[in-house]
Amino acid sequence: KKLVKVSNSAMDETGAPTLYLCMGILTYNRKKGHTKGHAPFMVLPIKITKDKMGVYYTLSYDYDDVMINQTFFEYYKQEHPGVDFSELYQVNASDKYMDIVHTFKANNTEDIQLDEDSFFVANLTFAHYIMWQDVRRRKEELKKNKVIQSILENRNVLDDSADEPIES
């Protein structure tokens, strides 16, 4: 009930789905802190609705929306430069789950373990990933902004004049 309530609230606020069927669990060593991290391997947006009597739930989905957890793989790539999982990004509904698992295992660096038999439902948000993608795509354009430039260069490049508007 709580998963559905949180998902419905997020959908009302943002218009984006947050309820996912997570397929497979990745376990990896975090670079900082030397602890283990866990992340879903693949995700499929789902909708869970209650019947009119409030007794049964129906789970619906469009398998064409299945995707690899690019958020995790981009994060991992930032922590481990040189690692490339881009071959997995081409996943689509016509690919069989176990074929995708085998592709991952064939390209894995042994640093990440996959429990391909674990499936679970969770509320996930990809807002940070969307912002990160936007920054990555617009990096040169954003650097033209004096506030962003000040942050990137770790020095103040802003004019002291209060009359001048900051470029955006």
mmCIF file of C-alpha atoms in Angstrom:
data_model
loop_
_atom_site.group_PDB
_atom_site.id
_atom_site.type_symbol
_atom_site.label_atom_id
_atom_site.label_comp_id
_atom_site.label_asym_id
_atom_site.label_seq_id
_atom_site.Cartn_x
_atom_site.Cartn_y
_atom_site.Cartn_z
ATOM 1 C CA LYS A 1 0.000 0.000 0.000
ATOM 2 C CA LYS A 2 2.821 2.365 0.899
ATOM 3 C CA LEU A 3 4.637 1.773 -2.427
ATOM 4 C CA VAL A 4 1.466 2.568 -4.359
ATOM 5 C CA LYS A 5 0.719 5.658 -2.273
ATOM 6 C CA VAL A 6 4.258 7.054 -2.721
ATOM 7 C CA SER A 7 4.165 6.278 -6.438
ATOM 8 C CA ASN A 8 0.783 7.954 -6.953
ATOM 9 C CA SER A 9 1.938 11.025 -5.027
ATOM 10 C CA ALA A 10 5.125 11.296 -7.109
ATOM 11 C CA MET A 11 3.158 10.863 -10.332
ATOM 12 C CA ASP A 12 0.788 13.673 -9.287
ATOM 13 C CA GLU A 13 3.711 15.970 -8.396
ATOM 14 C CA THR A 14 6.151 15.249 -11.216
ATOM 15 C CA GLY A 15 4.254 13.346 -13.884
ATOM 16 C CA ALA A 16 7.021 10.742 -13.897
ATOM 17 C CA PRO A 17 6.627 7.123 -12.814
ATOM 18 C CA THR A 18 8.570 6.038 -9.744
ATOM 19 C CA LEU A 19 7.281 2.500 -9.247
ATOM 20 C CA TYR A 20 9.477 -0.120 -10.893
ATOM 21 C CA LEU A 21 9.867 -3.846 -11.106
ATOM 22 C CA CYS A 22 13.586 -4.297 -10.475
ATOM 23 C CA MET A 23 15.141 -7.311 -12.123
ATOM 24 C CA GLY A 24 18.408 -8.569 -10.684
ATOM 25 C CA ILE A 25 20.555 -7.048 -7.943
ATOM 26 C CA LEU A 26 24.049 -5.715 -8.591
ATOM 27 C CA THR A 27 26.495 -5.803 -5.680
ATOM 28 C CA TYR A 28 29.658 -3.772 -6.041
ATOM 29 C CA ASN A 29 32.510 -2.353 -3.982
ATOM 30 C CA ARG A 30 32.182 1.356 -3.389
ATOM 31 C CA LYS A 31 35.405 3.220 -3.939
ATOM 32 C CA LYS A 32 34.889 5.483 -0.943
ATOM 33 C CA GLY A 33 34.473 3.815 2.418
ATOM 34 C CA HIS A 34 35.211 0.325 1.129
ATOM 35 C CA THR A 35 31.618 -0.752 1.650
ATOM 36 C CA LYS A 36 29.318 -2.799 -0.547
ATOM 37 C CA GLY A 37 26.674 -1.076 -2.623
ATOM 38 C CA HIS A 38 23.539 -2.539 -4.174
ATOM 39 C CA ALA A 39 21.531 -1.447 -7.194
ATOM 40 C CA PRO A 40 18.906 -2.906 -9.527
ATOM 41 C CA PHE A 41 20.270 -4.391 -12.761
ATOM 42 C CA MET A 42 17.238 -3.666 -14.953
ATOM 43 C CA VAL A 43 14.057 -1.715 -14.293
ATOM 44 C CA LEU A 44 10.559 -1.776 -15.729
ATOM 45 C CA PRO A 45 8.038 0.970 -14.882
ATOM 46 C CA ILE A 46 4.854 -0.546 -13.485
ATOM 47 C CA LYS A 47 1.499 0.574 -12.205
ATOM 48 C CA ILE A 48 -0.306 -1.153 -9.355
ATOM 49 C CA THR A 49 -4.016 -0.559 -8.913
ATOM 50 C CA LYS A 50 -6.535 -1.869 -6.416
ATOM 51 C CA ASP A 51 -9.787 -3.452 -7.526
ATOM 52 C CA LYS A 52 -13.055 -1.760 -6.608
ATOM 53 C CA MET A 53 -13.539 -4.025 -3.612
ATOM 54 C CA GLY A 54 -10.083 -3.119 -2.306
ATOM 55 C CA VAL A 55 -9.044 -6.753 -2.002
ATOM 56 C CA TYR A 56 -6.924 -7.479 -5.071
ATOM 57 C CA TYR A 57 -4.136 -5.587 -6.783
ATOM 58 C CA THR A 58 -3.373 -5.532 -10.489
ATOM 59 C CA LEU A 59 0.141 -4.950 -11.771
ATOM 60 C CA SER A 60 0.346 -3.528 -15.283
ATOM 61 C CA TYR A 61 3.326 -2.648 -17.441
ATOM 62 C CA ASP A 62 4.511 -2.160 -20.992
ATOM 63 C CA TYR A 63 7.493 -4.417 -21.579
ATOM 64 C CA ASP A 64 8.706 -2.037 -24.294
ATOM 65 C CA ASP A 65 9.719 0.283 -21.411
ATOM 66 C CA VAL A 66 12.213 -2.170 -19.876
ATOM 67 C CA MET A 67 15.674 -0.666 -19.506
ATOM 68 C CA ILE A 68 19.076 -1.324 -18.069
ATOM 69 C CA ASN A 69 19.829 0.716 -14.936
ATOM 70 C CA GLN A 70 21.919 3.338 -16.729
ATOM 71 C CA THR A 71 22.044 5.475 -13.603
ATOM 72 C CA PHE A 72 24.088 2.801 -11.842
ATOM 73 C CA PHE A 73 26.371 2.139 -14.791
ATOM 74 C CA GLU A 74 27.074 5.858 -15.309
ATOM 75 C CA TYR A 75 27.808 6.228 -11.590
ATOM 76 C CA TYR A 76 30.114 3.229 -11.694
ATOM 77 C CA LYS A 77 31.883 4.602 -14.773
ATOM 78 C CA GLN A 78 32.566 7.856 -12.902
ATOM 79 C CA GLU A 79 34.076 5.902 -10.010
ATOM 80 C CA HIS A 80 36.044 3.552 -12.292
ATOM 81 C CA PRO A 81 37.223 5.434 -15.411
ATOM 82 C CA GLY A 82 37.820 3.218 -18.406
ATOM 83 C CA VAL A 83 34.976 0.819 -17.615
ATOM 84 C CA ASP A 84 32.417 0.773 -20.410
ATOM 85 C CA PHE A 85 29.008 -0.878 -20.267
ATOM 86 C CA SER A 86 27.545 1.033 -23.232
ATOM 87 C CA GLU A 87 26.811 -2.254 -25.044
ATOM 88 C CA LEU A 88 24.121 -2.870 -22.428
ATOM 89 C CA TYR A 89 22.412 0.460 -23.165
ATOM 90 C CA GLN A 90 20.984 -0.960 -26.374
ATOM 91 C CA VAL A 91 18.632 -3.256 -24.420
ATOM 92 C CA ASN A 92 15.075 -3.373 -25.707
ATOM 93 C CA ALA A 93 11.964 -5.468 -25.261
ATOM 94 C CA SER A 94 12.979 -7.967 -27.938
ATOM 95 C CA ASP A 95 16.032 -9.031 -25.903
ATOM 96 C CA LYS A 96 15.555 -11.930 -23.525
ATOM 97 C CA TYR A 97 16.452 -11.248 -19.901
ATOM 98 C CA MET A 98 18.982 -14.076 -19.657
ATOM 99 C CA ASP A 99 20.656 -12.962 -22.914
ATOM 100 C CA ILE A 100 21.143 -9.534 -21.350
ATOM 101 C CA VAL A 101 22.508 -11.175 -18.193
ATOM 102 C CA HIS A 102 24.999 -13.169 -20.282
ATOM 103 C CA THR A 103 26.083 -10.012 -22.157
ATOM 104 C CA PHE A 104 26.683 -8.286 -18.831
ATOM 105 C CA LYS A 105 28.652 -11.209 -17.428
ATOM 106 C CA ALA A 106 30.776 -11.445 -20.585
ATOM 107 C CA ASN A 107 31.723 -7.747 -20.288
ATOM 108 C CA ASN A 108 31.953 -7.514 -16.497
ATOM 109 C CA THR A 109 35.218 -6.680 -14.783
ATOM 110 C CA GLU A 110 34.459 -9.125 -11.925
ATOM 111 C CA ASP A 111 34.057 -6.098 -9.628
ATOM 112 C CA ILE A 112 30.287 -6.326 -9.841
ATOM 113 C CA GLN A 113 28.291 -9.405 -8.871
ATOM 114 C CA LEU A 114 24.825 -9.951 -10.306
ATOM 115 C CA ASP A 115 22.114 -11.975 -8.616
ATOM 116 C CA GLU A 116 19.929 -12.438 -11.690
ATOM 117 C CA ASP A 117 17.268 -14.388 -9.767
ATOM 118 C CA SER A 118 16.232 -11.506 -7.482
ATOM 119 C CA PHE A 119 13.197 -9.457 -8.476
ATOM 120 C CA PHE A 120 11.529 -6.798 -6.357
ATOM 121 C CA VAL A 121 9.254 -3.738 -6.555
ATOM 122 C CA ALA A 122 10.578 -0.335 -5.478
ATOM 123 C CA ASN A 123 9.989 3.381 -5.841
ATOM 124 C CA LEU A 124 12.965 4.859 -7.673
ATOM 125 C CA THR A 125 13.635 8.365 -8.852
ATOM 126 C CA PHE A 126 15.995 9.203 -11.673
ATOM 127 C CA ALA A 127 15.883 12.978 -11.170
ATOM 128 C CA HIS A 128 19.603 13.197 -10.366
ATOM 129 C CA TYR A 129 20.444 11.168 -13.452
ATOM 130 C CA ILE A 130 18.339 13.416 -15.660
ATOM 131 C CA MET A 131 20.062 16.506 -14.249
ATOM 132 C CA TRP A 132 23.469 14.875 -14.677
ATOM 133 C CA GLN A 133 22.680 14.000 -18.309
ATOM 134 C CA ASP A 134 21.552 17.576 -18.936
ATOM 135 C CA VAL A 135 24.770 18.992 -17.481
ATOM 136 C CA ARG A 136 26.871 16.518 -19.456
ATOM 137 C CA ARG A 137 25.156 17.365 -22.758
ATOM 138 C CA ARG A 138 25.242 21.131 -22.191
ATOM 139 C CA LYS A 139 28.651 21.404 -20.497
ATOM 140 C CA GLU A 140 30.173 23.967 -22.875
ATOM 141 C CA GLU A 141 27.025 26.078 -22.920
ATOM 142 C CA LEU A 142 26.794 26.072 -19.115
ATOM 143 C CA LYS A 143 30.452 27.084 -18.753
ATOM 144 C CA LYS A 144 29.545 30.443 -20.345
ATOM 145 C CA ASN A 145 27.529 31.327 -17.249
ATOM 146 C CA LYS A 146 29.750 33.306 -14.842
ATOM 147 C CA VAL A 147 28.274 31.650 -11.742
ATOM 148 C CA ILE A 148 28.902 28.166 -13.165
ATOM 149 C CA GLN A 149 32.349 29.243 -14.354
ATOM 150 C CA SER A 150 33.162 30.508 -10.833
ATOM 151 C CA ILE A 151 32.170 27.142 -9.365
ATOM 152 C CA LEU A 152 34.109 25.129 -11.952
ATOM 153 C CA GLU A 153 37.248 27.245 -11.632
ATOM 154 C CA ASN A 154 36.940 27.557 -7.847
ATOM 155 C CA ARG A 155 37.424 31.317 -8.087
ATOM 156 C CA ASN A 156 35.188 34.365 -8.406
ATOM 157 C CA VAL A 157 34.823 35.490 -12.016
ATOM 158 C CA LEU A 158 31.753 37.623 -11.284
ATOM 159 C CA ASP A 159 31.920 41.360 -11.826
ATOM 160 C CA ASP A 160 31.568 43.452 -8.681
ATOM 161 C CA SER A 161 29.125 45.716 -10.479
ATOM 162 C CA ALA A 162 25.580 45.121 -9.222
ATOM 163 C CA ASP A 163 24.187 46.859 -12.295
ATOM 164 C CA GLU A 164 25.330 44.165 -14.702
ATOM 165 C CA PRO A 165 23.053 41.155 -15.057
ATOM 166 C CA ILE A 166 24.677 37.744 -14.874
ATOM 167 C CA GLU A 167 24.676 35.882 -18.185
ATOM 168 C CA SER A 168 22.515 32.810 -18.327
#
